[in-house]
Amino acid sequence: MIYFDHSAAPPVDPRVVDEMMPYLGERAGNPSSLHRLGAEARGALDRARGRVAGLIGAGPGEIVFTASGTEADNLAVKGLAQARTNQGRHIVVSSVEHHAVLYAAKAMERQGFTVTLVPADGDGVVQPDQVARAMRDDTVLVSVMCANDETGTIQPVREIAGIAHRHGAAVHTDAVAAVGRLPVNVNELNVDALSLSARPLNGPPGAGALYLRAGTRLRPQMEGGVQEEGRRGGHENIPAIVGFGKAAELVADELPARIDRLKRLDESLLRGLRDRLPDVSINGHPRQRVSGHLNLWIPEADGESLVLMLDARGIAVSVGSSCAAHASKASHVLLALGRTAAEARCSLLVTVGPDTGESEVEEALDALAEVVGELRAIAGVTV
């Protein structure tokens, strides 16, 4: 199988699996326990926390482990807003956020908050001046993602953070799609909270984290324990967190080579598309995006049909966000960019990883050109 769905579920690095295995067996222990195995688990948790923190320029005490990026987004949006009700009840988020942020904001509306959705432009960029217009005296939180999980478009988070802070609001960014494909530093971004996940780093499922700047107030959302310094109750998933830490360490060491590899694969994909399907265009910003992440608009070719036809040829691609792939609705991100519902359904998400081969790119492009031609022939259209 040629795998071009790395944004949804990249394979776990074997080096990560090797580091996790002892904590599924002989080193299994509760970090809250006083015995030797508990101390070993506590040490493993601390090492992982330091590794994840180091990847994004944070301090170990600023990392709160969660079960996923989705949970980290919910903890940030709900927890930061609820901790600031004495300042106001207004939240600003962009229209192209992951559903984890959008739905969390919607939940806050049910608690009496007001939410302003800031639009993106035709390239999917949230312009800072639009955020400035949305700010109010009672704004307590601004959440704009670092890079979009569907289009890969990189957002001007630092500029947006400056605007929000001048109004006294906290700033959160969802960096799940950015960390591992871009250098991400919380101090350079000037954010108060940042969500990330192990999976995009070729780490295990079941591990996410929220960076929370020291001194930033947060109301916990998971009650029932004092783990994570009281910020997230529940027994920590030590094997997954250990894997997260190892994946973070590997990415930190290999990021320049990883980015270079993804850029070269990106160039091969674009060059091959121009040769085979010149009418295909990119959804999102053509240059201000993470490499190896292409959301393609393919006129007169239904995206779901393309996924199934390519799957029959041994090639795995996607139609968009993994969290909304079964929704059977047009992508809210593509609609926000100005695509019609019909156009959004003629889109395909192709994401490669650092281990993707050049020959795989060529084979997948040949197959894509074939199935697009077949679909158009069935429909009796020419482009």
Short mmCIF file of C-alpha atoms in Angstrom, two decimals:
data_model
loop_
_atom_site.label_atom_id
_atom_site.label_comp_id
_atom_site.label_asym_id
_atom_site.label_seq_id
_atom_site.Cartn_x
_atom_site.Cartn_y
_atom_site.Cartn_z
CA MET A 1 0.00 0.00 0.00
CA ILE A 2 1.31 3.45 -0.93
CA TYR A 3 0.38 5.61 2.02
CA PHE A 4 -0.42 9.27 1.36
CA ASP A 5 -2.60 9.92 4.41
CA HIS A 6 0.06 10.95 6.92
CA SER A 7 -1.98 13.85 8.29
CA ALA A 8 -4.58 11.39 9.59
CA ALA A 9 -2.49 8.52 10.95
CA PRO A 10 1.23 8.42 10.18
CA PRO A 11 3.01 5.17 11.08
CA VAL A 12 4.65 4.96 14.48
CA ASP A 13 8.44 5.14 14.28
CA PRO A 14 9.96 1.74 15.28
CA ARG A 15 12.37 3.57 17.62
CA VAL A 16 9.32 4.94 19.43
CA VAL A 17 7.79 1.48 19.74
CA ASP A 18 11.05 0.11 21.19
CA GLU A 19 11.07 2.77 23.89
CA MET A 20 7.40 2.15 24.77
CA MET A 21 7.53 -1.64 25.07
CA PRO A 22 9.02 -1.98 28.58
CA TYR A 23 6.26 0.25 29.97
CA LEU A 24 3.66 -2.17 28.61
CA GLY A 25 5.28 -5.00 30.54
CA GLU A 26 7.98 -5.25 33.18
CA ARG A 27 8.14 -1.50 33.88
CA ALA A 28 4.38 -1.00 34.20
CA GLY A 29 3.72 1.25 37.18
CA ASN A 30 1.63 4.12 38.46
CA PRO A 31 3.70 7.33 38.79
CA SER A 32 1.64 8.21 41.87
CA SER A 33 2.74 5.05 43.69
CA LEU A 34 5.57 5.10 46.24
CA HIS A 35 7.19 1.76 45.32
CA ARG A 36 10.12 1.28 42.92
CA LEU A 37 8.01 0.72 39.81
CA GLY A 38 6.04 3.84 40.63
CA ALA A 39 9.29 5.80 40.86
CA GLU A 40 10.41 4.40 37.49
CA ALA A 41 7.10 5.44 35.90
CA ARG A 42 7.43 8.88 37.49
CA GLY A 43 10.93 9.23 36.08
CA ALA A 44 9.72 8.18 32.61
CA LEU A 45 6.91 10.72 32.80
CA ASP A 46 9.35 13.48 33.75
CA ARG A 47 11.74 12.57 30.92
CA ALA A 48 8.92 12.61 28.39
CA ARG A 49 7.69 15.96 29.69
CA GLY A 50 11.15 17.44 29.24
CA ARG A 51 11.47 16.05 25.70
CA VAL A 52 8.10 17.41 24.58
CA ALA A 53 8.85 20.77 26.20
CA GLY A 54 12.23 20.94 24.48
CA LEU A 55 10.68 20.43 21.05
CA ILE A 56 8.65 23.65 21.35
CA GLY A 57 10.93 25.78 23.54
CA ALA A 58 8.86 25.39 26.70
CA GLY A 59 9.69 24.51 30.28
CA PRO A 60 8.83 20.98 31.51
CA GLY A 61 6.35 22.36 34.05
CA GLU A 62 4.45 24.06 31.24
CA ILE A 63 3.42 20.74 29.61
CA VAL A 64 0.07 19.16 30.51
CA PHE A 65 -0.38 15.68 29.05
CA THR A 66 -3.78 14.78 27.56
CA ALA A 67 -5.18 11.85 25.59
CA SER A 68 -5.19 13.69 22.25
CA GLY A 69 -4.87 16.99 20.45
CA THR A 70 -8.65 17.23 20.53
CA GLU A 71 -8.66 17.03 24.32
CA ALA A 72 -5.88 19.62 24.49
CA ASP A 73 -7.95 22.00 22.33
CA ASN A 74 -10.99 21.51 24.55
CA LEU A 75 -8.96 22.02 27.71
CA ALA A 76 -7.51 25.24 26.30
CA VAL A 77 -10.69 26.83 24.95
CA LYS A 78 -12.94 25.89 27.84
CA GLY A 79 -10.37 26.08 30.62
CA LEU A 80 -8.85 29.41 29.64
CA ALA A 81 -12.24 31.06 29.08
CA GLN A 82 -13.81 29.75 32.28
CA ALA A 83 -10.86 30.97 34.32
CA ARG A 84 -11.45 34.53 33.08
CA THR A 85 -15.17 35.08 33.58
CA ASN A 86 -14.42 38.00 35.89
CA GLN A 87 -12.79 39.76 32.88
CA GLY A 88 -15.47 39.00 30.31
CA ARG A 89 -17.29 36.36 28.29
CA HIS A 90 -16.21 36.96 24.69
CA ILE A 91 -14.14 34.49 22.63
CA VAL A 92 -12.60 35.02 19.18
CA VAL A 93 -11.81 32.03 16.95
CA SER A 94 -11.19 31.70 13.23
CA SER A 95 -13.67 30.13 10.83
CA VAL A 96 -11.08 27.58 9.66
CA GLU A 97 -10.28 26.04 13.06
CA HIS A 98 -10.39 22.32 13.70
CA HIS A 99 -13.79 21.11 14.91
CA ALA A 100 -12.26 20.53 18.35
CA VAL A 101 -11.88 24.31 18.74
CA LEU A 102 -15.10 25.27 16.97
CA TYR A 103 -17.24 22.82 18.93
CA ALA A 104 -15.57 23.77 22.21
CA ALA A 105 -16.37 27.42 21.45
CA LYS A 106 -19.96 26.44 20.65
CA ALA A 107 -20.16 24.69 24.03
CA MET A 108 -19.01 27.90 25.69
CA GLU A 109 -21.89 29.76 24.02
CA ARG A 110 -24.20 27.44 25.92
CA GLN A 111 -22.49 28.66 29.09
CA GLY A 112 -23.28 32.28 28.31
CA PHE A 113 -20.20 33.26 26.32
CA THR A 114 -20.33 35.11 23.00
CA VAL A 115 -18.18 33.79 20.15
CA THR A 116 -16.99 35.78 17.15
CA LEU A 117 -15.84 33.83 14.09
CA VAL A 118 -13.10 35.64 12.18
CA PRO A 119 -13.13 34.84 8.43
CA ALA A 120 -10.16 33.66 6.40
CA ASP A 121 -9.29 35.10 3.00
CA GLY A 122 -9.41 33.13 -0.26
CA ASP A 123 -6.03 31.58 0.49
CA GLY A 124 -7.16 30.45 3.91
CA VAL A 125 -5.14 33.04 5.83
CA VAL A 126 -6.64 34.71 8.91
CA GLN A 127 -5.57 38.31 8.57
CA PRO A 128 -4.50 40.07 11.79
CA ASP A 129 -6.58 43.15 11.00
CA GLN A 130 -9.69 40.96 10.96
CA VAL A 131 -8.82 39.74 14.44
CA ALA A 132 -8.26 43.34 15.56
CA ARG A 133 -11.77 44.27 14.36
CA ALA A 134 -13.26 41.38 16.33
CA MET A 135 -11.66 42.33 19.65
CA ARG A 136 -13.84 43.83 22.40
CA ASP A 137 -13.30 45.11 25.91
CA ASP A 138 -14.68 41.81 27.25
CA THR A 139 -12.63 39.48 25.00
CA VAL A 140 -10.90 36.89 27.19
CA LEU A 141 -9.57 34.40 24.63
CA VAL A 142 -8.36 34.30 21.02
CA SER A 143 -7.73 30.92 19.37
CA VAL A 144 -6.18 30.74 15.88
CA MET A 145 -4.40 27.62 14.67
CA CYS A 146 -0.73 27.53 13.72
CA ALA A 147 -1.24 25.57 10.48
CA ASN A 148 -4.51 24.28 9.09
CA ASP A 149 -4.99 20.53 9.27
CA GLU A 150 -6.81 20.43 5.90
CA THR A 151 -5.02 22.96 3.70
CA GLY A 152 -1.70 23.22 5.53
CA THR A 153 -1.94 27.03 5.42
CA ILE A 154 0.32 28.69 8.00
CA GLN A 155 -1.30 31.44 10.05
CA PRO A 156 0.33 34.70 11.32
CA VAL A 157 -0.01 33.61 14.93
CA ARG A 158 2.65 35.92 16.38
CA GLU A 159 0.98 39.04 14.93
CA ILE A 160 -2.42 37.87 16.11
CA ALA A 161 -1.05 37.15 19.58
CA GLY A 162 0.30 40.68 19.83
CA ILE A 163 -3.12 42.12 19.04
CA ALA A 164 -4.87 39.85 21.56
CA HIS A 165 -2.42 40.59 24.34
CA ARG A 166 -2.80 44.33 23.88
CA HIS A 167 -6.48 43.80 24.65
CA GLY A 168 -5.69 41.66 27.70
CA ALA A 169 -6.88 38.39 26.15
CA ALA A 170 -5.21 34.99 26.45
CA VAL A 171 -4.01 33.34 23.21
CA HIS A 172 -4.25 29.68 22.22
CA THR A 173 -3.03 28.06 19.03
CA ASP A 174 -3.75 24.56 17.76
CA ALA A 175 -0.34 23.42 16.47
CA VAL A 176 -1.18 19.75 15.91
CA ALA A 177 -0.69 20.06 12.13
CA ALA A 178 2.38 22.28 12.47
CA VAL A 179 4.69 20.62 14.99
CA GLY A 180 6.93 18.19 13.12
CA ARG A 181 6.54 19.97 9.80
CA LEU A 182 7.62 23.44 10.93
CA PRO A 183 9.94 24.84 13.60
CA VAL A 184 7.53 25.81 16.39
CA ASN A 185 8.64 27.82 19.41
CA VAL A 186 6.10 29.02 21.95
CA ASN A 187 8.18 32.07 22.89
CA GLU A 188 8.56 33.21 19.30
CA LEU A 189 4.83 32.74 18.73
CA ASN A 190 4.12 34.59 22.01
CA VAL A 191 1.16 32.33 22.88
CA ASP A 192 -0.22 31.41 26.29
CA ALA A 193 -1.34 27.92 25.28
CA LEU A 194 -0.53 25.55 22.42
CA SER A 195 -2.00 22.14 21.56
CA LEU A 196 0.03 19.32 20.05
CA SER A 197 -0.24 15.58 19.51
CA ALA A 198 2.11 12.60 19.32
CA ARG A 199 0.65 11.15 16.13
CA PRO A 200 1.92 13.73 13.59
CA LEU A 201 5.40 13.18 15.05
CA ASN A 202 5.22 9.45 14.18
CA GLY A 203 4.37 8.83 17.80
CA PRO A 204 1.59 6.66 19.26
CA PRO A 205 -2.13 7.42 19.34
CA GLY A 206 -3.57 8.27 22.73
CA ALA A 207 -1.09 11.00 23.65
CA GLY A 208 -1.49 14.75 23.32
CA ALA A 209 -0.33 17.76 25.27
CA LEU A 210 -1.23 21.32 26.08
CA TYR A 211 1.55 23.83 26.57
CA LEU A 212 0.40 26.28 29.25
CA ARG A 213 2.64 29.27 29.91
CA ALA A 214 3.75 29.45 33.53
CA GLY A 215 1.31 31.52 35.58
CA THR A 216 -1.54 31.20 33.05
CA ARG A 217 -4.87 30.51 34.74
CA LEU A 218 -6.81 27.42 33.59
CA ARG A 219 -9.89 25.66 34.89
CA PRO A 220 -9.46 21.84 34.66
CA GLN A 221 -11.98 19.96 32.54
CA MET A 222 -11.13 16.41 33.66
CA GLU A 223 -12.07 16.06 37.31
CA GLY A 224 -11.22 13.21 39.64
CA GLY A 225 -7.52 13.44 40.35
CA VAL A 226 -4.57 15.68 41.08
CA GLN A 227 -2.38 14.46 38.21
CA GLU A 228 -0.63 16.98 35.94
CA GLU A 229 -0.37 19.44 38.83
CA GLY A 230 -4.15 19.39 39.18
CA ARG A 231 -4.67 20.60 35.62
CA ARG A 232 -5.83 17.28 34.16
CA GLY A 233 -7.11 14.50 36.38
CA GLY A 234 -6.74 10.82 35.56
CA HIS A 235 -3.94 8.25 35.52
CA GLU A 236 -1.37 9.20 32.89
CA ASN A 237 -1.00 6.85 29.90
CA ILE A 238 2.66 6.13 30.60
CA PRO A 239 3.46 3.94 27.55
CA ALA A 240 1.92 6.46 25.13
CA ILE A 241 3.53 9.42 26.89
CA VAL A 242 6.92 7.69 26.81
CA GLY A 243 6.40 7.20 23.07
CA PHE A 244 5.39 10.84 22.71
CA GLY A 245 8.57 11.90 24.44
CA LYS A 246 10.76 9.73 22.22
CA ALA A 247 9.00 10.96 19.07
CA ALA A 248 9.49 14.56 20.20
CA GLU A 249 13.20 13.94 20.82
CA LEU A 250 13.65 12.36 17.39
CA VAL A 251 11.83 15.19 15.63
CA ALA A 252 13.85 17.80 17.50
CA ASP A 253 17.07 16.10 16.37
CA GLU A 254 15.95 15.43 12.80
CA LEU A 255 13.70 18.38 12.00
CA PRO A 256 15.95 20.15 9.44
CA ALA A 257 16.43 16.93 7.46
CA ARG A 258 12.74 16.09 7.85
CA ILE A 259 11.65 19.48 6.49
CA ASP A 260 14.13 19.27 3.61
CA ARG A 261 12.79 15.84 2.68
CA LEU A 262 9.17 17.01 2.80
CA LYS A 263 10.01 20.05 0.64
CA ARG A 264 11.59 17.84 -2.03
CA LEU A 265 8.59 15.50 -2.02
CA ASP A 266 6.31 18.54 -2.24
CA GLU A 267 8.18 19.80 -5.32
CA SER A 268 7.93 16.37 -6.96
CA LEU A 269 4.19 16.26 -6.32
CA LEU A 270 3.59 19.73 -7.74
CA ARG A 271 5.81 19.11 -10.77
CA GLY A 272 4.06 15.82 -11.48
CA LEU A 273 0.63 17.39 -11.13
CA ARG A 274 1.51 20.16 -13.59
CA ASP A 275 2.60 17.54 -16.13
CA ARG A 276 -0.35 15.17 -15.71
CA LEU A 277 -3.29 17.30 -14.52
CA PRO A 278 -2.61 20.97 -15.33
CA ASP A 279 -6.18 21.97 -14.44
CA VAL A 280 -5.72 20.93 -10.79
CA SER A 281 -5.15 23.74 -8.26
CA ILE A 282 -4.28 23.99 -4.56
CA ASN A 283 -6.84 24.77 -1.89
CA GLY A 284 -5.22 27.22 0.51
CA HIS A 285 -2.15 29.38 0.20
CA PRO A 286 0.18 28.17 -2.58
CA ARG A 287 3.36 29.02 -0.66
CA GLN A 288 2.50 29.87 2.96
CA ARG A 289 1.81 26.26 3.95
CA VAL A 290 3.53 23.25 5.44
CA SER A 291 5.40 21.05 2.95
CA GLY A 292 4.19 17.64 1.92
CA HIS A 293 0.59 18.62 2.59
CA LEU A 294 -1.48 19.25 -0.55
CA ASN A 295 -5.21 19.86 -0.61
CA LEU A 296 -6.12 19.63 -4.30
CA TRP A 297 -9.15 20.92 -6.13
CA ILE A 298 -9.77 18.56 -9.03
CA PRO A 299 -12.62 19.87 -11.25
CA GLU A 300 -15.29 17.35 -12.25
CA ALA A 301 -13.91 14.59 -10.03
CA ASP A 302 -15.71 13.62 -6.82
CA GLY A 303 -13.22 13.35 -3.94
CA GLU A 304 -14.79 10.34 -2.22
CA SER A 305 -14.91 8.45 -5.52
CA LEU A 306 -11.25 9.26 -6.06
CA VAL A 307 -10.37 7.91 -2.60
CA LEU A 308 -12.13 4.61 -3.29
CA MET A 309 -10.73 4.21 -6.81
CA LEU A 310 -7.19 4.95 -5.63
CA ASP A 311 -7.64 2.56 -2.72
CA ALA A 312 -8.48 -0.19 -5.22
CA ARG A 313 -5.07 0.54 -6.80
CA GLY A 314 -3.29 0.30 -3.46
CA ILE A 315 -2.98 4.02 -2.75
CA ALA A 316 -4.34 5.64 0.43
CA VAL A 317 -5.37 9.32 0.34
CA SER A 318 -8.07 11.34 2.09
CA VAL A 319 -10.81 13.88 1.43
CA GLY A 320 -9.96 16.13 4.39
CA SER A 321 -9.72 16.21 8.15
CA SER A 322 -9.60 12.74 9.70
CA CYS A 323 -12.06 13.91 12.37
CA ALA A 324 -14.69 14.79 9.75
CA ALA A 325 -14.01 12.21 7.03
CA HIS A 326 -17.31 10.37 7.63
CA ALA A 327 -19.47 13.46 7.98
CA SER A 328 -20.56 13.38 4.29
CA LYS A 329 -20.63 17.16 4.31
CA ALA A 330 -18.57 19.68 2.43
CA SER A 331 -15.50 20.77 4.40
CA HIS A 332 -16.18 23.84 6.52
CA VAL A 333 -12.59 24.94 5.82
CA LEU A 334 -12.99 24.85 2.04
CA LEU A 335 -16.36 26.60 2.29
CA ALA A 336 -14.69 29.32 4.37
CA LEU A 337 -12.17 29.77 1.55
CA GLY A 338 -15.00 30.51 -0.89
CA ARG A 339 -15.43 27.09 -2.49
CA THR A 340 -18.99 26.05 -3.23
CA ALA A 341 -20.23 22.81 -1.68
CA ALA A 342 -19.90 21.09 -5.07
CA GLU A 343 -16.34 22.37 -5.52
CA ALA A 344 -15.38 21.32 -1.99
CA ARG A 345 -16.51 17.77 -2.74
CA CYS A 346 -14.11 17.71 -5.70
CA SER A 347 -11.11 18.03 -3.40
CA LEU A 348 -8.48 15.54 -2.32
CA LEU A 349 -5.95 15.67 0.53
CA VAL A 350 -2.53 14.17 -0.20
CA THR A 351 -0.04 14.12 2.67
CA VAL A 352 3.36 12.45 2.59
CA GLY A 353 5.84 11.62 5.32
CA PRO A 354 9.61 11.77 5.66
CA ASP A 355 9.91 8.12 4.61
CA THR A 356 7.80 8.46 1.46
CA GLY A 357 9.74 7.41 -1.63
CA GLU A 358 10.09 9.37 -4.90
CA SER A 359 8.98 6.28 -6.82
CA GLU A 360 5.83 6.16 -4.70
CA VAL A 361 5.09 9.77 -5.66
CA GLU A 362 5.39 8.95 -9.37
CA GLU A 363 3.25 5.83 -9.08
CA ALA A 364 0.55 7.67 -7.14
CA LEU A 365 0.48 10.57 -9.62
CA ASP A 366 0.11 8.17 -12.56
CA ALA A 367 -2.77 6.45 -10.79
CA LEU A 368 -4.41 9.77 -9.88
CA ALA A 369 -4.31 10.94 -13.50
CA GLU A 370 -5.88 7.64 -14.61
CA VAL A 371 -8.75 7.67 -12.13
CA VAL A 372 -9.51 11.35 -12.74
CA GLY A 373 -9.73 10.56 -16.46
CA GLU A 374 -12.02 7.61 -15.76
CA LEU A 375 -14.34 9.66 -13.55
CA ARG A 376 -14.58 12.43 -16.10
CA ALA A 377 -15.25 9.96 -18.89
CA ILE A 378 -18.06 8.37 -16.87
CA ALA A 379 -19.56 11.82 -16.29
CA GLY A 380 -19.10 12.74 -19.97
CA VAL A 381 -17.12 15.89 -19.20
CA THR A 382 -13.85 17.25 -20.51
CA VAL A 383 -11.68 19.81 -18.75
#
